[in-house]
Amino acid sequence: MTYEEALQKINSRLRFGIKPGLERIEALCKKLGDPQKKPRFVHVAGTNGKGTTCTLIASVLTAAGYRTGLYTSPYVLDFRERFRIDGEMIPEAELIEEVKRVSPVADELEAAGDTVTEFEFITALAFDWFAQRDCDFVVLEVGLGGRFDATNVIDTPEAAAIASISLDHTAILGDTYAKIAFEKAGIIKKGGDVVLYPVQDPSVFETIESACNERGAHLHIPDEKNMQVNGTALTGTALTWRGLPLTLPFTGAHQVHNAATALTVLDVLREKHANITDEALQKGFASAYIPARMEILSQKPLVLLDGGHNPGCASALHEVLKTHLSGRHITAIMGMMADKDSMRYLELTAPHFERIITVRPQNPRSLSAEALADEAKHFCKDVQPAQSMKDAIEKATVSGDEVLVICGSFFLASEIRDLAIEKYKA
């Protein structure tokens, strides 16, 4: 089996879509020897900030000397980004071996009438790889919701975290903060420790607190009086946490809240005797990296790439543009999915842009460049649809002190990132 054939094997399961319920993943893991019972887990749910929170925690655990697995979604550049140990993606040869190991088990379940979805397949694959590689900790990002997400097959984790909750996937998770929080609260296990992102709608606090009380779980809300912001720039944020200076390589007020959430999770792990020194905190924070999250691709001209399409992501981008790029001549390249609230995203972001070039990502769910352009014209006078990613890059050419912001769907980010780097490389 080649690497391309392994990916085809995985992607063929996309046709099964999303199927709520843990029965299939439980059966799949059981036939694999229950690999999810071997490592210690940190389990992270939420609408926005899951990836940052997971990345910070995993980076610190690695810096502390623990073999640390990290399971995240979606990927931006390479499918293997979803499975990492100590920052390194799963090697192609090991992914092939895992697909060979998991496929017959999934086929056996399918023959018995249980169709295993793509996410269930890769989640089981991840558990198996982390167990085979003897990970001490695995930081596990929820795919969708929490209660019926395949990652929720684990027992009580060392710590659970619930990041910022906003209105996304409302057709599946519910159309209010309380309903969505109820689904996220599904990861709260009996007697567990739960850290909640400190800035939430009041109904989220009520829902999470109620779930913790029901299950005898311990709720930790970060005390941001312990956090001081000493300086901010597009390249990151200088922080002090209980007197300890930290360099956070992400910008925006939301990232400070994500950092406080991650640090509170690490406090919980320390209380459970994990050997995490102050030096590990500093080293882990400084070395954390996520592609396409307020990522600077070029300094002059400034080219900023930000993947994220829901209202929370739009609000975060709005704050960064207002704080760091106010008064600059900004052109945007934007692509969105048709099932997202593109009008709300545009309402928050488009007024910052002098020009918007719209483009359609190569995904069946994507919004056409023309349709997105029609919507964008409500908020920006100069809007043009592009026929391709190359056409978008050419139409949006900037120079000198001008700024290019590439934003919207992660599918857009993955397709256009290399083209932008190539065009603006020094």
PDB file of N, CA and C in Angstrom, residues 201-295:
ATOM      1  N   ASP A 201     -20.715  33.229  27.434  1.00  0.00           N
ATOM      2  CA  ASP A 201     -22.093  33.638  27.671  1.00  0.00           C
ATOM      3  C   ASP A 201     -22.537  33.078  29.028  1.00  0.00           C
ATOM      4  N   PRO A 202     -23.322  33.826  29.815  1.00  0.00           N
ATOM      5  CA  PRO A 202     -23.734  33.334  31.140  1.00  0.00           C
ATOM      6  C   PRO A 202     -24.374  31.952  31.113  1.00  0.00           C
ATOM      7  N   SER A 203     -25.111  31.636  30.060  1.00  0.00           N
ATOM      8  CA  SER A 203     -25.770  30.324  29.995  1.00  0.00           C
ATOM      9  C   SER A 203     -24.755  29.194  29.864  1.00  0.00           C
ATOM     10  N   VAL A 204     -23.581  29.503  29.311  1.00  0.00           N
ATOM     11  CA  VAL A 204     -22.533  28.487  29.211  1.00  0.00           C
ATOM     12  C   VAL A 204     -22.014  28.141  30.600  1.00  0.00           C
ATOM     13  N   PHE A 205     -21.739  29.168  31.415  1.00  0.00           N
ATOM     14  CA  PHE A 205     -21.277  28.919  32.784  1.00  0.00           C
ATOM     15  C   PHE A 205     -22.303  28.079  33.542  1.00  0.00           C
ATOM     16  N   GLU A 206     -23.583  28.427  33.409  1.00  0.00           N
ATOM     17  CA  GLU A 206     -24.637  27.695  34.118  1.00  0.00           C
ATOM     18  C   GLU A 206     -24.689  26.234  33.678  1.00  0.00           C
ATOM     19  N   THR A 207     -24.604  26.003  32.374  1.00  0.00           N
ATOM     20  CA  THR A 207     -24.701  24.643  31.838  1.00  0.00           C
ATOM     21  C   THR A 207     -23.513  23.786  32.264  1.00  0.00           C
ATOM     22  N   ILE A 208     -22.303  24.341  32.173  1.00  0.00           N
ATOM     23  CA  ILE A 208     -21.105  23.585  32.520  1.00  0.00           C
ATOM     24  C   ILE A 208     -21.052  23.325  34.028  1.00  0.00           C
ATOM     25  N   GLU A 209     -21.402  24.338  34.811  1.00  0.00           N
ATOM     26  CA  GLU A 209     -21.402  24.164  36.279  1.00  0.00           C
ATOM     27  C   GLU A 209     -22.410  23.098  36.696  1.00  0.00           C
ATOM     28  N   SER A 210     -23.570  23.113  36.055  1.00  0.00           N
ATOM     29  CA  SER A 210     -24.598  22.108  36.358  1.00  0.00           C
ATOM     30  C   SER A 210     -24.103  20.707  36.023  1.00  0.00           C
ATOM     31  N   ALA A 211     -23.460  20.538  34.878  1.00  0.00           N
ATOM     32  CA  ALA A 211     -22.935  19.229  34.478  1.00  0.00           C
ATOM     33  C   ALA A 211     -21.863  18.750  35.455  1.00  0.00           C
ATOM     34  N   CYS A 212     -21.003  19.662  35.897  1.00  0.00           N
ATOM     35  CA  CYS A 212     -19.967  19.289  36.866  1.00  0.00           C
ATOM     36  C   CYS A 212     -20.587  18.849  38.194  1.00  0.00           C
ATOM     37  N   ASN A 213     -21.601  19.581  38.633  1.00  0.00           N
ATOM     38  CA  ASN A 213     -22.275  19.209  39.890  1.00  0.00           C
ATOM     39  C   ASN A 213     -22.924  17.844  39.792  1.00  0.00           C
ATOM     40  N   GLU A 214     -23.567  17.571  38.659  1.00  0.00           N
ATOM     41  CA  GLU A 214     -24.235  16.280  38.458  1.00  0.00           C
ATOM     42  C   GLU A 214     -23.249  15.114  38.514  1.00  0.00           C
ATOM     43  N   ARG A 215     -22.038  15.349  37.990  1.00  0.00           N
ATOM     44  CA  ARG A 215     -21.077  14.244  37.846  1.00  0.00           C
ATOM     45  C   ARG A 215     -19.961  14.284  38.881  1.00  0.00           C
ATOM     46  N   GLY A 216     -20.088  15.168  39.846  1.00  0.00           N
ATOM     47  CA  GLY A 216     -19.060  15.248  40.879  1.00  0.00           C
ATOM     48  C   GLY A 216     -17.708  15.648  40.326  1.00  0.00           C
ATOM     49  N   ALA A 217     -17.715  16.437  39.277  1.00  0.00           N
ATOM     50  CA  ALA A 217     -16.466  16.904  38.667  1.00  0.00           C
ATOM     51  C   ALA A 217     -16.061  18.249  39.274  1.00  0.00           C
ATOM     52  N   HIS A 218     -14.782  18.548  39.199  1.00  0.00           N
ATOM     53  CA  HIS A 218     -14.246  19.764  39.798  1.00  0.00           C
ATOM     54  C   HIS A 218     -14.051  20.812  38.697  1.00  0.00           C
ATOM     55  N   LEU A 219     -14.742  21.949  38.849  1.00  0.00           N
ATOM     56  CA  LEU A 219     -14.682  22.997  37.839  1.00  0.00           C
ATOM     57  C   LEU A 219     -13.620  24.023  38.205  1.00  0.00           C
ATOM     58  N   HIS A 220     -12.731  24.325  37.244  1.00  0.00           N
ATOM     59  CA  HIS A 220     -11.681  25.321  37.435  1.00  0.00           C
ATOM     60  C   HIS A 220     -11.882  26.415  36.387  1.00  0.00           C
ATOM     61  N   ILE A 221     -12.039  27.644  36.836  1.00  0.00           N
ATOM     62  CA  ILE A 221     -12.132  28.777  35.912  1.00  0.00           C
ATOM     63  C   ILE A 221     -10.866  29.614  36.083  1.00  0.00           C
ATOM     64  N   PRO A 222     -10.103  29.848  35.024  1.00  0.00           N
ATOM     65  CA  PRO A 222      -8.842  30.585  35.159  1.00  0.00           C
ATOM     66  C   PRO A 222      -9.029  31.939  35.851  1.00  0.00           C
ATOM     67  N   ASP A 223      -8.169  32.207  36.789  1.00  0.00           N
ATOM     68  CA  ASP A 223      -8.171  33.498  37.476  1.00  0.00           C
ATOM     69  C   ASP A 223      -7.240  34.423  36.706  1.00  0.00           C
ATOM     70  N   GLU A 224      -7.824  35.284  35.897  1.00  0.00           N
ATOM     71  CA  GLU A 224      -6.994  36.115  35.026  1.00  0.00           C
ATOM     72  C   GLU A 224      -6.339  37.276  35.766  1.00  0.00           C
ATOM     73  N   LYS A 225      -6.586  37.380  37.061  1.00  0.00           N
ATOM     74  CA  LYS A 225      -5.804  38.323  37.860  1.00  0.00           C
ATOM     75  C   LYS A 225      -4.350  37.854  37.955  1.00  0.00           C
ATOM     76  N   ASN A 226      -4.137  36.545  37.679  1.00  0.00           N
ATOM     77  CA  ASN A 226      -2.771  36.004  37.666  1.00  0.00           C
ATOM     78  C   ASN A 226      -2.011  36.353  36.388  1.00  0.00           C
ATOM     79  N   MET A 227      -2.723  36.919  35.405  1.00  0.00           N
ATOM     80  CA  MET A 227      -2.142  37.168  34.084  1.00  0.00           C
ATOM     81  C   MET A 227      -2.003  38.664  33.823  1.00  0.00           C
ATOM     82  N   GLN A 228      -0.808  39.059  33.421  1.00  0.00           N
ATOM     83  CA  GLN A 228      -0.597  40.434  32.978  1.00  0.00           C
ATOM     84  C   GLN A 228      -0.095  40.409  31.535  1.00  0.00           C
ATOM     85  N   VAL A 229      -0.637  41.308  30.722  1.00  0.00           N
ATOM     86  CA  VAL A 229      -0.174  41.466  29.343  1.00  0.00           C
ATOM     87  C   VAL A 229       0.825  42.607  29.325  1.00  0.00           C
ATOM     88  N   ASN A 230       2.045  42.321  28.930  1.00  0.00           N
ATOM     89  CA  ASN A 230       3.116  43.316  28.961  1.00  0.00           C
ATOM     90  C   ASN A 230       3.370  43.974  27.614  1.00  0.00           C
ATOM     91  N   GLY A 231       2.845  43.376  26.554  1.00  0.00           N
ATOM     92  CA  GLY A 231       3.035  43.957  25.234  1.00  0.00           C
ATOM     93  C   GLY A 231       2.401  43.073  24.181  1.00  0.00           C
ATOM     94  N   THR A 232       1.873  43.688  23.126  1.00  0.00           N
ATOM     95  CA  THR A 232       1.257  42.922  22.053  1.00  0.00           C
ATOM     96  C   THR A 232       1.776  43.404  20.704  1.00  0.00           C
ATOM     97  N   ALA A 233       1.860  42.489  19.787  1.00  0.00           N
ATOM     98  CA  ALA A 233       2.240  42.788  18.407  1.00  0.00           C
ATOM     99  C   ALA A 233       1.626  41.714  17.527  1.00  0.00           C
ATOM    100  N   LEU A 234       1.676  41.918  16.222  1.00  0.00           N
ATOM    101  CA  LEU A 234       1.163  40.884  15.316  1.00  0.00           C
ATOM    102  C   LEU A 234       1.900  39.565  15.496  1.00  0.00           C
ATOM    103  N   THR A 235       3.157  39.654  15.920  1.00  0.00           N
ATOM    104  CA  THR A 235       3.975  38.441  16.053  1.00  0.00           C
ATOM    105  C   THR A 235       3.710  37.689  17.353  1.00  0.00           C
ATOM    106  N   GLY A 236       2.995  38.294  18.292  1.00  0.00           N
ATOM    107  CA  GLY A 236       2.727  37.580  19.525  1.00  0.00           C
ATOM    108  C   GLY A 236       2.466  38.506  20.699  1.00  0.00           C
ATOM    109  N   THR A 237       2.455  37.908  21.886  1.00  0.00           N
ATOM    110  CA  THR A 237       2.073  38.613  23.104  1.00  0.00           C
ATOM    111  C   THR A 237       3.057  38.296  24.219  1.00  0.00           C
ATOM    112  N   ALA A 238       3.524  39.329  24.911  1.00  0.00           N
ATOM    113  CA  ALA A 238       4.383  39.133  26.084  1.00  0.00           C
ATOM    114  C   ALA A 238       3.501  39.113  27.327  1.00  0.00           C
ATOM    115  N   LEU A 239       3.596  38.036  28.090  1.00  0.00           N
ATOM    116  CA  LEU A 239       2.729  37.816  29.245  1.00  0.00           C
ATOM    117  C   LEU A 239       3.553  37.610  30.517  1.00  0.00           C
ATOM    118  N   THR A 240       2.874  37.813  31.647  1.00  0.00           N
ATOM    119  CA  THR A 240       3.396  37.347  32.928  1.00  0.00           C
ATOM    120  C   THR A 240       2.282  36.562  33.606  1.00  0.00           C
ATOM    121  N   TRP A 241       2.581  35.346  34.024  1.00  0.00           N
ATOM    122  CA  TRP A 241       1.613  34.475  34.706  1.00  0.00           C
ATOM    123  C   TRP A 241       2.158  34.185  36.105  1.00  0.00           C
ATOM    124  N   ARG A 242       1.496  34.753  37.101  1.00  0.00           N
ATOM    125  CA  ARG A 242       1.957  34.613  38.494  1.00  0.00           C
ATOM    126  C   ARG A 242       3.440  34.959  38.623  1.00  0.00           C
ATOM    127  N   GLY A 243       3.832  36.032  37.962  1.00  0.00           N
ATOM    128  CA  GLY A 243       5.203  36.512  38.053  1.00  0.00           C
ATOM    129  C   GLY A 243       6.171  35.876  37.077  1.00  0.00           C
ATOM    130  N   LEU A 244       5.735  34.850  36.333  1.00  0.00           N
ATOM    131  CA  LEU A 244       6.611  34.161  35.389  1.00  0.00           C
ATOM    132  C   LEU A 244       6.446  34.768  33.997  1.00  0.00           C
ATOM    133  N   PRO A 245       7.506  35.323  33.398  1.00  0.00           N
ATOM    134  CA  PRO A 245       7.383  35.875  32.043  1.00  0.00           C
ATOM    135  C   PRO A 245       7.237  34.768  31.005  1.00  0.00           C
ATOM    136  N   LEU A 246       6.296  34.961  30.077  1.00  0.00           N
ATOM    137  CA  LEU A 246       6.029  33.991  29.018  1.00  0.00           C
ATOM    138  C   LEU A 246       5.921  34.723  27.691  1.00  0.00           C
ATOM    139  N   THR A 247       6.388  34.070  26.639  1.00  0.00           N
ATOM    140  CA  THR A 247       6.209  34.583  25.283  1.00  0.00           C
ATOM    141  C   THR A 247       5.166  33.731  24.583  1.00  0.00           C
ATOM    142  N   LEU A 248       4.041  34.353  24.249  1.00  0.00           N
ATOM    143  CA  LEU A 248       2.963  33.665  23.540  1.00  0.00           C
ATOM    144  C   LEU A 248       3.054  34.045  22.069  1.00  0.00           C
ATOM    145  N   PRO A 249       3.349  33.091  21.172  1.00  0.00           N
ATOM    146  CA  PRO A 249       3.550  33.444  19.757  1.00  0.00           C
ATOM    147  C   PRO A 249       2.247  33.626  18.979  1.00  0.00           C
ATOM    148  N   PHE A 250       1.193  34.020  19.663  1.00  0.00           N
ATOM    149  CA  PHE A 250      -0.112  34.278  19.038  1.00  0.00           C
ATOM    150  C   PHE A 250      -0.591  35.636  19.532  1.00  0.00           C
ATOM    151  N   THR A 251      -1.382  36.314  18.712  1.00  0.00           N
ATOM    152  CA  THR A 251      -1.833  37.654  19.068  1.00  0.00           C
ATOM    153  C   THR A 251      -3.345  37.708  19.226  1.00  0.00           C
ATOM    154  N   GLY A 252      -3.817  38.708  19.966  1.00  0.00           N
ATOM    155  CA  GLY A 252      -5.251  38.889  20.171  1.00  0.00           C
ATOM    156  C   GLY A 252      -5.648  38.610  21.609  1.00  0.00           C
ATOM    157  N   ALA A 253      -6.671  39.348  22.083  1.00  0.00           N
ATOM    158  CA  ALA A 253      -7.139  39.155  23.461  1.00  0.00           C
ATOM    159  C   ALA A 253      -7.640  37.735  23.682  1.00  0.00           C
ATOM    160  N   HIS A 254      -8.257  37.143  22.653  1.00  0.00           N
ATOM    161  CA  HIS A 254      -8.763  35.779  22.796  1.00  0.00           C
ATOM    162  C   HIS A 254      -7.637  34.797  23.071  1.00  0.00           C
ATOM    163  N   GLN A 255      -6.447  35.077  22.506  1.00  0.00           N
ATOM    164  CA  GLN A 255      -5.323  34.169  22.721  1.00  0.00           C
ATOM    165  C   GLN A 255      -4.804  34.264  24.156  1.00  0.00           C
ATOM    166  N   VAL A 256      -4.951  35.423  24.779  1.00  0.00           N
ATOM    167  CA  VAL A 256      -4.594  35.548  26.194  1.00  0.00           C
ATOM    168  C   VAL A 256      -5.514  34.671  27.039  1.00  0.00           C
ATOM    169  N   HIS A 257      -6.812  34.663  26.701  1.00  0.00           N
ATOM    170  CA  HIS A 257      -7.760  33.802  27.427  1.00  0.00           C
ATOM    171  C   HIS A 257      -7.449  32.321  27.168  1.00  0.00           C
ATOM    172  N   ASN A 258      -7.076  31.998  25.919  1.00  0.00           N
ATOM    173  CA  ASN A 258      -6.680  30.612  25.617  1.00  0.00           C
ATOM    174  C   ASN A 258      -5.451  30.217  26.426  1.00  0.00           C
ATOM    175  N   ALA A 259      -4.499  31.139  26.541  1.00  0.00           N
ATOM    176  CA  ALA A 259      -3.289  30.863  27.317  1.00  0.00           C
ATOM    177  C   ALA A 259      -3.627  30.617  28.782  1.00  0.00           C
ATOM    178  N   ALA A 260      -4.517  31.440  29.340  1.00  0.00           N
ATOM    179  CA  ALA A 260      -4.925  31.252  30.737  1.00  0.00           C
ATOM    180  C   ALA A 260      -5.603  29.897  30.926  1.00  0.00           C
ATOM    181  N   THR A 261      -6.401  29.484  29.934  1.00  0.00           N
ATOM    182  CA  THR A 261      -7.060  28.175  29.998  1.00  0.00           C
ATOM    183  C   THR A 261      -6.032  27.055  29.992  1.00  0.00           C
ATOM    184  N   ALA A 262      -5.055  27.140  29.062  1.00  0.00           N
ATOM    185  CA  ALA A 262      -4.008  26.114  28.980  1.00  0.00           C
ATOM    186  C   ALA A 262      -3.184  26.065  30.260  1.00  0.00           C
ATOM    187  N   LEU A 263      -2.838  27.227  30.802  1.00  0.00           N
ATOM    188  CA  LEU A 263      -2.034  27.268  32.024  1.00  0.00           C
ATOM    189  C   LEU A 263      -2.785  26.682  33.211  1.00  0.00           C
ATOM    190  N   THR A 264      -4.095  26.882  33.249  1.00  0.00           N
ATOM    191  CA  THR A 264      -4.894  26.314  34.337  1.00  0.00           C
ATOM    192  C   THR A 264      -4.980  24.797  34.205  1.00  0.00           C
ATOM    193  N   VAL A 265      -5.071  24.294  32.974  1.00  0.00           N
ATOM    194  CA  VAL A 265      -5.008  22.839  32.757  1.00  0.00           C
ATOM    195  C   VAL A 265      -3.665  22.304  33.255  1.00  0.00           C
ATOM    196  N   LEU A 266      -2.592  22.998  32.929  1.00  0.00           N
ATOM    197  CA  LEU A 266      -1.260  22.551  33.347  1.00  0.00           C
ATOM    198  C   LEU A 266      -1.117  22.607  34.872  1.00  0.00           C
ATOM    199  N   ASP A 267      -1.797  23.571  35.515  1.00  0.00           N
ATOM    200  CA  ASP A 267      -1.841  23.602  36.981  1.00  0.00           C
ATOM    201  C   ASP A 267      -2.497  22.338  37.532  1.00  0.00           C
ATOM    202  N   VAL A 268      -3.604  21.942  36.891  1.00  0.00           N
ATOM    203  CA  VAL A 268      -4.301  20.715  37.316  1.00  0.00           C
ATOM    204  C   VAL A 268      -3.366  19.510  37.192  1.00  0.00           C
ATOM    205  N   LEU A 269      -2.621  19.425  36.095  1.00  0.00           N
ATOM    206  CA  LEU A 269      -1.690  18.318  35.896  1.00  0.00           C
ATOM    207  C   LEU A 269      -0.569  18.357  36.935  1.00  0.00           C
ATOM    208  N   ARG A 270      -0.108  19.551  37.267  1.00  0.00           N
ATOM    209  CA  ARG A 270       0.915  19.688  38.310  1.00  0.00           C
ATOM    210  C   ARG A 270       0.388  19.186  39.653  1.00  0.00           C
ATOM    211  N   GLU A 271      -0.860  19.529  39.962  1.00  0.00           N
ATOM    212  CA  GLU A 271      -1.466  19.062  41.211  1.00  0.00           C
ATOM    213  C   GLU A 271      -1.546  17.540  41.263  1.00  0.00           C
ATOM    214  N   LYS A 272      -1.594  16.925  40.067  1.00  0.00           N
ATOM    215  CA  LYS A 272      -1.617  15.462  39.978  1.00  0.00           C
ATOM    216  C   LYS A 272      -0.209  14.898  39.782  1.00  0.00           C
ATOM    217  N   HIS A 273       0.781  15.723  40.171  1.00  0.00           N
ATOM    218  CA  HIS A 273       2.186  15.301  40.250  1.00  0.00           C
ATOM    219  C   HIS A 273       2.895  15.198  38.898  1.00  0.00           C
ATOM    220  N   ALA A 274       2.374  15.849  37.875  1.00  0.00           N
ATOM    221  CA  ALA A 274       3.156  15.949  36.641  1.00  0.00           C
ATOM    222  C   ALA A 274       4.318  16.906  36.900  1.00  0.00           C
ATOM    223  N   ASN A 275       5.487  16.549  36.421  1.00  0.00           N
ATOM    224  CA  ASN A 275       6.693  17.345  36.660  1.00  0.00           C
ATOM    225  C   ASN A 275       6.839  18.402  35.569  1.00  0.00           C
ATOM    226  N   ILE A 276       6.141  19.514  35.767  1.00  0.00           N
ATOM    227  CA  ILE A 276       6.154  20.601  34.790  1.00  0.00           C
ATOM    228  C   ILE A 276       6.803  21.812  35.451  1.00  0.00           C
ATOM    229  N   THR A 277       8.027  22.106  35.079  1.00  0.00           N
ATOM    230  CA  THR A 277       8.765  23.218  35.670  1.00  0.00           C
ATOM    231  C   THR A 277       8.387  24.540  35.016  1.00  0.00           C
ATOM    232  N   ASP A 278       8.777  25.634  35.674  1.00  0.00           N
ATOM    233  CA  ASP A 278       8.562  26.949  35.068  1.00  0.00           C
ATOM    234  C   ASP A 278       9.321  27.062  33.743  1.00  0.00           C
ATOM    235  N   GLU A 279      10.509  26.460  33.686  1.00  0.00           N
ATOM    236  CA  GLU A 279      11.299  26.486  32.456  1.00  0.00           C
ATOM    237  C   GLU A 279      10.561  25.778  31.325  1.00  0.00           C
ATOM    238  N   ALA A 280       9.861  24.667  31.645  1.00  0.00           N
ATOM    239  CA  ALA A 280       9.078  23.947  30.635  1.00  0.00           C
ATOM    240  C   ALA A 280       7.911  24.813  30.143  1.00  0.00           C
ATOM    241  N   LEU A 281       7.293  25.553  31.069  1.00  0.00           N
ATOM    242  CA  LEU A 281       6.217  26.463  30.657  1.00  0.00           C
ATOM    243  C   LEU A 281       6.745  27.502  29.674  1.00  0.00           C
ATOM    244  N   GLN A 282       7.882  28.093  30.004  1.00  0.00           N
ATOM    245  CA  GLN A 282       8.449  29.127  29.134  1.00  0.00           C
ATOM    246  C   GLN A 282       8.854  28.564  27.782  1.00  0.00           C
ATOM    247  N   LYS A 283       9.546  27.445  27.792  1.00  0.00           N
ATOM    248  CA  LYS A 283      10.009  26.844  26.546  1.00  0.00           C
ATOM    249  C   LYS A 283       8.832  26.365  25.700  1.00  0.00           C
ATOM    250  N   GLY A 284       7.852  25.721  26.338  1.00  0.00           N
ATOM    251  CA  GLY A 284       6.700  25.205  25.607  1.00  0.00           C
ATOM    252  C   GLY A 284       5.871  26.297  24.968  1.00  0.00           C
ATOM    253  N   PHE A 285       5.639  27.390  25.680  1.00  0.00           N
ATOM    254  CA  PHE A 285       4.877  28.502  25.108  1.00  0.00           C
ATOM    255  C   PHE A 285       5.628  29.123  23.932  1.00  0.00           C
ATOM    256  N   ALA A 286       6.908  29.389  24.128  1.00  0.00           N
ATOM    257  CA  ALA A 286       7.680  30.085  23.100  1.00  0.00           C
ATOM    258  C   ALA A 286       7.780  29.291  21.804  1.00  0.00           C
ATOM    259  N   SER A 287       7.736  27.956  21.888  1.00  0.00           N
ATOM    260  CA  SER A 287       7.927  27.117  20.694  1.00  0.00           C
ATOM    261  C   SER A 287       6.622  26.651  20.065  1.00  0.00           C
ATOM    262  N   ALA A 288       5.466  27.045  20.618  1.00  0.00           N
ATOM    263  CA  ALA A 288       4.171  26.615  20.070  1.00  0.00           C
ATOM    264  C   ALA A 288       3.956  27.212  18.684  1.00  0.00           C
ATOM    265  N   TYR A 289       3.374  26.416  17.796  1.00  0.00           N
ATOM    266  CA  TYR A 289       3.165  26.868  16.413  1.00  0.00           C
ATOM    267  C   TYR A 289       1.916  26.234  15.829  1.00  0.00           C
ATOM    268  N   ILE A 290       1.117  27.066  15.152  1.00  0.00           N
ATOM    269  CA  ILE A 290      -0.062  26.585  14.424  1.00  0.00           C
ATOM    270  C   ILE A 290      -0.091  27.285  13.068  1.00  0.00           C
ATOM    271  N   PRO A 291      -0.132  26.546  11.964  1.00  0.00           N
ATOM    272  CA  PRO A 291      -0.238  27.216  10.664  1.00  0.00           C
ATOM    273  C   PRO A 291      -1.617  27.832  10.463  1.00  0.00           C
ATOM    274  N   ALA A 292      -1.655  28.940   9.747  1.00  0.00           N
ATOM    275  CA  ALA A 292      -2.909  29.570   9.302  1.00  0.00           C
ATOM    276  C   ALA A 292      -3.768  30.117  10.432  1.00  0.00           C
ATOM    277  N   ARG A 293      -3.183  30.417  11.564  1.00  0.00           N
ATOM    278  CA  ARG A 293      -3.902  31.121  12.626  1.00  0.00           C
ATOM    279  C   ARG A 293      -3.183  32.451  12.850  1.00  0.00           C
ATOM    280  N   MET A 294      -3.665  33.494  12.244  1.00  0.00           N
ATOM    281  CA  MET A 294      -2.989  34.797  12.275  1.00  0.00           C
ATOM    282  C   MET A 294      -1.507  34.610  11.918  1.00  0.00           C
ATOM    283  N   GLU A 295      -1.246  33.795  10.897  1.00  0.00           N
ATOM    284  CA  GLU A 295       0.128  33.474  10.526  1.00  0.00           C
ATOM    285  C   GLU A 295       0.683  34.520   9.562  1.00  0.00           C
TER     286      GLU A 295
END
